[in-house]
Amino acid sequence: PASTFKLISMSAALDLARATPHTRYYCGGKINEGGRRFKCWKPQGHGTLDFRQALANSCDVFFYELVRKSGLTVTDLYQYATMFGLGEKTGLDLPEEVAGQVPNAPWKQQSYNEQWWTGDSLNMVIGQGWTEVTPLQMARVCAAVANGGYLLRPHLARCIEWPEHFGFAGPTVLTRVVDRTLSVKPETLQTVREGMRLAVLHGTGGALRDFPITVAGKTGSAEHLSNR
């Protein structure tokens, strides 16, 4: 998912009181952890940012520091990723749909016979590493943030013929199916939405700044393997 996963990381950090909307961290372009260097996408760094600014500018170091200094854990990330529907099929009416993968410490122990390191959490918090998603899953995550916490089931339709044309009463074609209501605080979702709006106004989503309607969003540079 790359940096689109930061919607989930931010929700977990705020909801579980690992940080507040006013938490500020300094980004100098990189950090060192466990003998490794973890870089931000912006080599010169972003300076000091709060939560909304960090999401708007997609600052990797800010999210690293949520793990190192605010105590955001792999258990937290796994809990919120699965609550937002990752690691499960969306219910779309296509048999080829896949569930993806959300890693955690037991998964790594079973898969690699290794413990979970802080560096693994640093990768996961910015959407890198072993997390695997489909674009539709992330669209559902974004919709849940936008609509106030309702995880909706998508439906594939070839075309829609207006029911009134066939003499049916009412304009309803498809009814909304809510798979579950997320237990995320309304104020958390509001803060995430504000960060997404800032991404369009002043951050990495500036390509949509002049869109004819008011939009918010989150950018992400996903990993690609040539054999998949």
Short mmCIF file of C-alpha atoms in Angstrom, two decimals:
data_model
loop_
_atom_site.label_atom_id
_atom_site.label_comp_id
_atom_site.label_asym_id
_atom_site.label_seq_id
_atom_site.Cartn_x
_atom_site.Cartn_y
_atom_site.Cartn_z
CA PRO A 1 0.00 0.00 0.00
CA ALA A 2 2.94 2.35 0.51
CA SER A 3 2.04 5.68 2.10
CA THR A 4 -1.71 5.21 1.69
CA PHE A 5 -1.29 2.91 4.72
CA LYS A 6 -0.52 6.02 6.79
CA LEU A 7 -4.28 6.61 7.04
CA ILE A 8 -4.41 3.46 9.16
CA SER A 9 -1.22 4.24 11.09
CA MET A 10 -2.49 7.72 11.93
CA SER A 11 -5.88 6.38 13.04
CA ALA A 12 -4.25 3.81 15.32
CA ALA A 13 -1.84 6.32 16.86
CA LEU A 14 -4.56 8.88 17.62
CA ASP A 15 -7.22 6.42 18.72
CA LEU A 16 -4.97 4.48 21.08
CA ALA A 17 -3.51 7.68 22.58
CA ARG A 18 -0.02 6.97 21.28
CA ALA A 19 -0.01 10.57 20.05
CA THR A 20 -2.28 13.61 19.72
CA PRO A 21 -3.08 15.81 16.72
CA HIS A 22 -0.55 18.28 18.16
CA THR A 23 2.33 15.79 18.52
CA ARG A 24 5.36 17.19 16.68
CA TYR A 25 8.48 15.43 15.45
CA TYR A 26 11.52 16.67 13.57
CA CYS A 27 12.43 15.15 10.19
CA GLY A 28 16.00 15.57 9.04
CA GLY A 29 15.61 13.18 6.14
CA LYS A 30 16.63 9.97 7.91
CA ILE A 31 16.95 8.11 11.20
CA ASN A 32 19.20 5.29 12.36
CA GLU A 33 17.71 2.25 14.03
CA GLY A 34 19.22 -1.17 14.72
CA GLY A 35 22.30 -0.43 12.67
CA ARG A 36 20.24 0.53 9.64
CA ARG A 37 19.37 3.85 8.07
CA PHE A 38 15.69 4.54 7.43
CA LYS A 39 15.19 7.38 4.99
CA CYS A 40 12.39 9.80 4.32
CA TRP A 41 11.34 10.22 0.71
CA LYS A 42 12.55 13.83 0.96
CA PRO A 43 16.35 13.64 1.40
CA GLN A 44 16.70 17.08 3.02
CA GLY A 45 13.87 16.37 5.43
CA HIS A 46 10.66 18.19 6.27
CA GLY A 47 11.68 19.95 9.45
CA THR A 48 9.29 19.88 12.42
CA LEU A 49 5.74 18.77 11.63
CA ASP A 50 2.53 18.03 13.49
CA PHE A 51 0.21 15.15 12.58
CA ARG A 52 -1.83 16.89 9.90
CA GLN A 53 1.28 18.34 8.25
CA ALA A 54 3.02 14.95 8.39
CA LEU A 55 0.13 13.27 6.59
CA ALA A 56 -0.16 16.10 4.07
CA ASN A 57 3.54 15.88 3.22
CA SER A 58 3.71 12.10 3.67
CA CYS A 59 6.72 12.46 5.99
CA ASP A 60 8.19 9.01 6.62
CA VAL A 61 10.35 10.08 9.56
CA PHE A 62 7.33 11.42 11.46
CA PHE A 63 5.68 8.01 11.20
CA TYR A 64 8.93 6.24 12.14
CA GLU A 65 8.95 8.33 15.30
CA LEU A 66 5.42 7.21 16.16
CA VAL A 67 6.95 3.76 16.56
CA ARG A 68 10.19 4.79 18.25
CA LYS A 69 8.96 7.61 20.52
CA SER A 70 5.17 7.29 20.82
CA GLY A 71 5.13 3.52 21.27
CA LEU A 72 2.98 2.55 18.28
CA THR A 73 3.38 -1.24 18.07
CA VAL A 74 2.97 -3.93 15.46
CA THR A 75 -0.02 -5.17 17.47
CA ASP A 76 -1.63 -1.73 17.14
CA LEU A 77 -0.97 -1.63 13.40
CA TYR A 78 -2.26 -5.16 12.88
CA GLN A 79 -5.40 -4.44 14.92
CA TYR A 80 -6.30 -1.36 12.91
CA ALA A 81 -5.29 -2.74 9.52
CA THR A 82 -7.56 -5.75 9.96
CA MET A 83 -10.35 -3.59 11.39
CA PHE A 84 -10.17 -1.49 8.21
CA GLY A 85 -10.62 -4.66 6.16
CA LEU A 86 -7.08 -5.51 5.12
CA GLY A 87 -6.20 -9.18 5.06
CA GLU A 88 -9.72 -10.19 4.03
CA LYS A 89 -11.72 -10.22 0.82
CA THR A 90 -14.01 -7.23 0.31
CA GLY A 91 -16.93 -9.38 -0.84
CA LEU A 92 -16.79 -8.07 -4.39
CA ASP A 93 -18.68 -10.40 -6.71
CA LEU A 94 -15.62 -11.71 -8.55
CA PRO A 95 -14.22 -15.17 -7.76
CA GLU A 96 -10.63 -14.07 -8.44
CA GLU A 97 -10.50 -11.63 -5.51
CA VAL A 98 -7.62 -12.17 -3.08
CA ALA A 99 -7.41 -11.32 0.61
CA GLY A 100 -3.91 -9.86 0.73
CA GLN A 101 -1.74 -10.06 3.83
CA VAL A 102 -1.27 -8.19 7.11
CA PRO A 103 1.87 -9.30 8.95
CA ASN A 104 2.46 -9.41 12.68
CA ALA A 105 4.96 -10.98 15.09
CA PRO A 106 3.41 -14.49 15.14
CA TRP A 107 3.22 -14.45 11.32
CA LYS A 108 6.92 -13.60 11.03
CA GLN A 109 7.89 -16.24 13.57
CA GLN A 110 5.93 -18.86 11.67
CA SER A 111 7.06 -17.73 8.22
CA TYR A 112 10.74 -16.96 8.87
CA ASN A 113 11.43 -18.33 12.35
CA GLU A 114 12.53 -14.85 13.38
CA GLN A 115 11.33 -12.37 15.96
CA TRP A 116 9.72 -9.07 15.03
CA TRP A 117 12.19 -6.19 15.14
CA THR A 118 11.62 -2.45 15.51
CA GLY A 119 12.78 -2.06 11.91
CA ASP A 120 9.91 -4.28 10.79
CA SER A 121 7.48 -1.87 12.44
CA LEU A 122 9.24 1.09 10.81
CA ASN A 123 8.63 -0.51 7.42
CA MET A 124 5.05 -1.42 8.23
CA VAL A 125 4.02 1.99 9.59
CA ILE A 126 4.72 3.61 6.20
CA GLY A 127 3.10 0.80 4.20
CA GLN A 128 6.25 -1.03 3.12
CA GLY A 129 7.51 -4.50 4.00
CA TRP A 130 5.26 -7.57 3.99
CA THR A 131 1.84 -5.89 3.92
CA GLU A 132 -0.01 -6.80 0.73
CA VAL A 133 -3.26 -5.18 -0.35
CA THR A 134 -5.45 -4.70 -3.40
CA PRO A 135 -6.34 -1.26 -4.76
CA LEU A 136 -9.98 -2.00 -3.94
CA GLN A 137 -9.15 -2.68 -0.29
CA MET A 138 -7.43 0.70 -0.03
CA ALA A 139 -10.34 2.42 -1.77
CA ARG A 140 -12.56 0.91 0.93
CA VAL A 141 -10.22 2.21 3.64
CA CYS A 142 -10.39 5.69 2.14
CA ALA A 143 -14.18 5.52 1.87
CA ALA A 144 -14.46 4.50 5.53
CA VAL A 145 -12.39 7.52 6.58
CA ALA A 146 -14.55 9.79 4.43
CA ASN A 147 -17.97 8.43 5.43
CA GLY A 148 -17.44 8.41 9.18
CA GLY A 149 -16.30 4.85 9.78
CA TYR A 150 -18.54 2.54 7.75
CA LEU A 151 -16.73 -0.29 5.98
CA LEU A 152 -18.79 -0.81 2.85
CA ARG A 153 -19.05 -3.85 0.61
CA PRO A 154 -18.30 -3.00 -3.02
CA HIS A 155 -20.46 -4.27 -5.86
CA LEU A 156 -19.52 -4.79 -9.47
CA ALA A 157 -22.16 -3.84 -12.02
CA ARG A 158 -21.88 -4.03 -15.78
CA CYS A 159 -24.49 -1.34 -16.22
CA ILE A 160 -27.42 0.20 -14.35
CA GLU A 161 -30.81 0.58 -15.94
CA TRP A 162 -32.91 3.10 -14.09
CA PRO A 163 -35.63 1.08 -12.27
CA GLU A 164 -38.39 3.52 -13.14
CA HIS A 165 -37.76 2.70 -16.77
CA PHE A 166 -38.98 -0.83 -16.04
CA GLY A 167 -41.89 0.25 -13.90
CA PHE A 168 -40.33 -0.47 -10.52
CA ALA A 169 -41.23 1.86 -7.68
CA GLY A 170 -38.51 4.19 -6.45
CA PRO A 171 -35.06 5.05 -7.76
CA THR A 172 -33.06 2.53 -5.69
CA VAL A 173 -30.82 0.32 -7.79
CA LEU A 174 -28.39 -1.00 -5.21
CA THR A 175 -28.68 -0.76 -1.45
CA ARG A 176 -25.67 0.12 0.66
CA VAL A 177 -24.22 -2.89 2.48
CA VAL A 178 -22.22 -2.07 5.61
CA ASP A 179 -19.93 -4.94 6.55
CA ARG A 180 -19.14 -3.32 9.88
CA THR A 181 -18.90 -0.01 11.66
CA LEU A 182 -15.34 0.77 12.67
CA SER A 183 -14.64 1.48 16.32
CA VAL A 184 -12.61 4.56 15.48
CA LYS A 185 -13.28 7.80 17.32
CA PRO A 186 -15.10 10.45 15.22
CA GLU A 187 -12.49 13.05 16.17
CA THR A 188 -9.76 10.73 14.92
CA LEU A 189 -11.40 10.35 11.52
CA GLN A 190 -11.93 14.10 11.37
CA THR A 191 -8.23 14.75 11.99
CA VAL A 192 -7.28 12.23 9.30
CA ARG A 193 -9.66 13.92 6.86
CA GLU A 194 -8.11 17.31 7.64
CA GLY A 195 -4.66 15.91 6.91
CA MET A 196 -5.91 14.50 3.62
CA ARG A 197 -7.39 17.84 2.67
CA LEU A 198 -4.08 19.55 3.45
CA ALA A 199 -2.34 17.01 1.21
CA VAL A 200 -4.29 18.43 -1.72
CA LEU A 201 -4.00 22.08 -0.69
CA HIS A 202 -0.35 22.19 0.36
CA GLY A 203 1.17 18.71 0.16
CA THR A 204 1.88 15.75 -2.06
CA GLY A 205 -1.61 15.70 -3.60
CA GLY A 206 -1.29 19.13 -5.19
CA ALA A 207 -2.17 17.80 -8.64
CA LEU A 208 -5.81 17.85 -7.50
CA ARG A 209 -5.69 21.36 -6.07
CA ASP A 210 -7.62 22.90 -8.96
CA PHE A 211 -10.15 20.09 -9.27
CA PRO A 212 -13.64 21.56 -9.83
CA ILE A 213 -14.96 20.04 -6.59
CA THR A 214 -13.44 19.99 -3.10
CA VAL A 215 -11.36 16.83 -2.72
CA ALA A 216 -9.00 15.25 -0.21
CA GLY A 217 -6.62 12.36 -0.70
CA LYS A 218 -3.42 10.52 0.13
CA THR A 219 -0.56 9.74 -2.20
CA GLY A 220 1.56 6.61 -2.13
CA SER A 221 4.41 5.07 -4.13
CA ALA A 222 3.71 1.34 -3.98
CA GLU A 223 6.34 -1.34 -4.31
CA HIS A 224 6.41 -3.34 -7.53
CA LEU A 225 7.97 -6.73 -8.13
CA SER A 226 8.70 -7.48 -11.76
CA ASN A 227 7.55 -11.11 -11.51
CA ARG A 228 4.13 -10.35 -9.99
#
